[in-house]
Short mmCIF file of C-alpha atoms in Angstrom, two decimals:
data_model
loop_
_atom_site.label_atom_id
_atom_site.label_comp_id
_atom_site.label_asym_id
_atom_site.label_seq_id
_atom_site.Cartn_x
_atom_site.Cartn_y
_atom_site.Cartn_z
CA MET A 1 0.00 0.00 0.00
CA ARG A 2 1.55 3.34 -1.02
CA GLY A 3 0.83 6.35 1.14
CA GLY A 4 -2.55 6.02 2.80
CA ALA A 5 -3.35 5.24 6.40
CA GLY A 6 -1.62 1.85 6.43
CA HIS A 7 1.79 3.33 5.64
CA GLY A 8 1.38 6.17 8.14
CA ASP A 9 0.24 3.77 10.85
CA ARG A 10 3.33 1.58 10.38
CA ARG A 11 5.60 4.60 10.50
CA THR A 12 3.89 5.94 13.63
CA ALA A 13 4.10 2.51 15.27
CA TRP A 14 7.84 2.25 14.43
CA ARG A 15 8.51 5.76 15.78
CA PHE A 16 6.58 4.99 18.98
CA ALA A 17 8.33 1.64 19.49
CA THR A 18 11.86 2.93 18.86
CA GLY A 19 11.62 6.57 19.93
CA ALA A 20 13.44 7.48 16.71
CA GLU A 21 12.65 9.67 13.74
CA ARG A 22 13.57 9.22 10.08
CA GLY A 23 15.40 12.00 8.29
CA ARG A 24 15.34 13.04 4.64
CA SER A 25 17.49 10.03 3.75
CA GLY A 26 15.12 7.72 5.58
CA ALA A 27 17.86 6.92 8.13
CA ALA A 28 16.86 6.73 11.81
CA PHE A 29 17.98 9.13 14.54
CA HIS A 30 16.67 10.73 17.72
CA ASN A 31 15.65 14.36 17.37
CA GLU A 32 16.09 15.19 21.06
CA PRO A 33 18.89 14.60 23.57
CA PRO A 34 18.62 11.30 25.44
CA GLN A 35 16.43 10.97 28.50
CA GLY A 36 18.41 8.78 30.85
CA GLN A 37 21.45 6.62 30.48
CA LEU A 38 22.87 5.71 27.10
CA PRO A 39 24.36 2.36 26.16
CA GLU A 40 28.12 2.04 26.51
CA THR A 41 30.23 1.96 23.39
CA LEU A 42 32.43 -1.11 23.03
CA SER A 43 35.95 -0.86 24.38
CA PRO A 44 38.46 0.15 21.69
CA SER A 45 40.79 -2.53 23.07
CA GLN A 46 38.53 -5.17 21.52
CA PHE A 47 39.88 -4.19 18.11
CA THR A 48 43.36 -4.45 16.59
CA ASP A 49 43.04 -1.83 13.85
CA VAL A 50 44.14 1.63 15.07
CA VAL A 51 41.56 3.50 12.98
CA VAL A 52 38.77 1.35 14.41
CA GLN A 53 40.12 1.87 17.94
CA ASN A 54 40.16 5.62 17.35
CA ALA A 55 36.61 5.61 15.98
CA TYR A 56 35.35 3.79 19.09
CA THR A 57 37.39 6.07 21.40
CA LEU A 58 35.96 9.21 19.82
CA ALA A 59 32.45 7.76 19.65
CA ALA A 60 32.56 7.20 23.42
CA ARG A 61 33.38 10.88 23.89
CA VAL A 62 30.32 12.12 21.98
CA LYS A 63 27.64 9.52 22.76
CA LYS A 64 24.91 12.14 23.26
CA VAL A 65 25.70 13.61 19.84
CA LEU A 66 25.79 10.18 18.14
CA TYR A 67 22.42 9.35 19.68
CA GLN A 68 21.00 12.24 17.63
CA GLN A 69 22.63 11.30 14.32
CA PRO A 70 21.42 9.13 11.43
CA CYS A 71 23.60 6.44 9.95
CA TYR A 72 23.80 6.43 6.18
CA CYS A 73 24.70 2.75 5.89
CA HIS A 74 21.02 2.14 6.75
CA CYS A 75 21.73 -0.29 9.57
CA ASP A 76 18.41 0.90 11.01
CA ARG A 77 16.76 -1.27 8.35
CA SER A 78 19.17 -4.22 8.43
CA GLN A 79 19.95 -4.31 12.16
CA GLY A 80 17.24 -2.26 13.87
CA HIS A 81 19.56 0.56 14.92
CA THR A 82 17.83 3.76 15.99
CA SER A 83 20.87 6.07 15.74
CA LEU A 84 24.57 6.19 14.96
CA LEU A 85 25.31 5.39 18.60
CA ASP A 86 23.95 1.87 18.15
CA CYS A 87 26.76 1.19 15.65
CA PHE A 88 29.36 1.72 18.39
CA ALA A 89 27.44 -0.06 21.13
CA SER A 90 27.98 -3.10 18.90
CA LYS A 91 30.73 -4.37 16.60
CA HIS A 92 28.89 -3.03 13.57
CA GLY A 93 30.87 0.23 13.50
CA SER A 94 34.16 -1.64 13.35
CA GLY A 95 33.45 -3.00 9.88
CA CYS A 96 31.67 -0.02 8.38
CA GLY A 97 33.53 2.92 6.89
CA VAL A 98 30.33 4.97 6.77
CA CYS A 99 29.78 4.59 10.50
CA MET A 100 33.40 5.39 11.35
CA ARG A 101 33.50 8.48 9.15
CA GLU A 102 30.18 9.76 10.53
CA ALA A 103 31.31 9.22 14.14
CA ILE A 104 34.63 10.98 13.56
CA TYR A 105 32.84 13.77 11.69
CA SER A 106 30.45 14.14 14.65
CA TYR A 107 33.37 14.29 17.08
CA GLU A 108 35.26 16.86 15.00
CA GLN A 109 32.23 19.07 14.50
CA SER A 110 31.20 18.94 18.17
CA HIS A 111 34.69 20.13 19.07
CA LYS A 112 34.22 23.04 16.68
CA GLY A 113 31.17 24.07 18.74
CA LYS A 114 28.41 22.66 16.53
CA ASN A 115 25.32 21.23 18.17
CA ALA A 116 23.67 17.91 17.29
CA ALA A 117 21.17 19.46 14.85
CA GLN A 118 23.94 21.30 12.97
CA ILE A 119 26.02 18.13 12.83
CA ARG A 120 23.02 16.16 11.54
CA ALA A 121 22.48 18.76 8.80
CA GLY A 122 26.14 18.33 7.79
CA ILE A 123 25.76 14.56 7.74
CA GLU A 124 22.65 14.89 5.57
CA ARG A 125 24.67 17.09 3.16
CA GLY A 126 27.29 14.34 2.97
CA GLU A 127 30.06 16.29 4.70
CA TRP A 128 31.06 13.13 6.63
CA GLN A 129 32.46 11.79 3.35
CA GLN A 130 35.24 14.42 3.51
CA VAL A 131 36.73 13.20 6.80
CA ASP A 132 40.48 12.72 6.42
CA MET A 133 40.89 9.22 7.83
CA SER A 134 44.68 9.42 7.41
CA LYS A 135 44.72 11.64 10.53
CA TYR A 136 43.51 8.65 12.54
CA GLN A 137 46.25 6.14 11.59
CA THR A 138 47.97 6.71 14.95
CA PRO A 139 46.28 6.38 18.35
CA VAL A 140 44.43 9.44 19.60
CA ALA A 141 45.45 10.78 22.97
CA ALA A 142 43.73 9.38 26.02
CA LYS A 143 41.00 11.60 27.38
#
């Protein structure tokens, strides 16, 4: 059924069940800051690749921002993720260049003073694709 009440009812039911929205790309994210505790990101020490370790390290530093970001690999559809944070609360982010670039982009932009909505707008424009991953070939400094 295209359009119509059936489609809207499914979308409303999904939004109610997950607490997430869908952006222009159709990717899931949360429009508001989290209410309560967020899931932990996996420990970077679980991974041997330095770039992956760095992505998980930086993701842990901006969990509230990642909670409000969509993931353009569409893991919301394939794995039920409701935001970019879910990618780093699981091993999914370790094998996905999209997730890693978006997380690092979110970290970089938050440290430039951008808020979650501004970062999300940049992600939707595809700015995450311009992240220079060569800067993350050596371990980032501990917090």
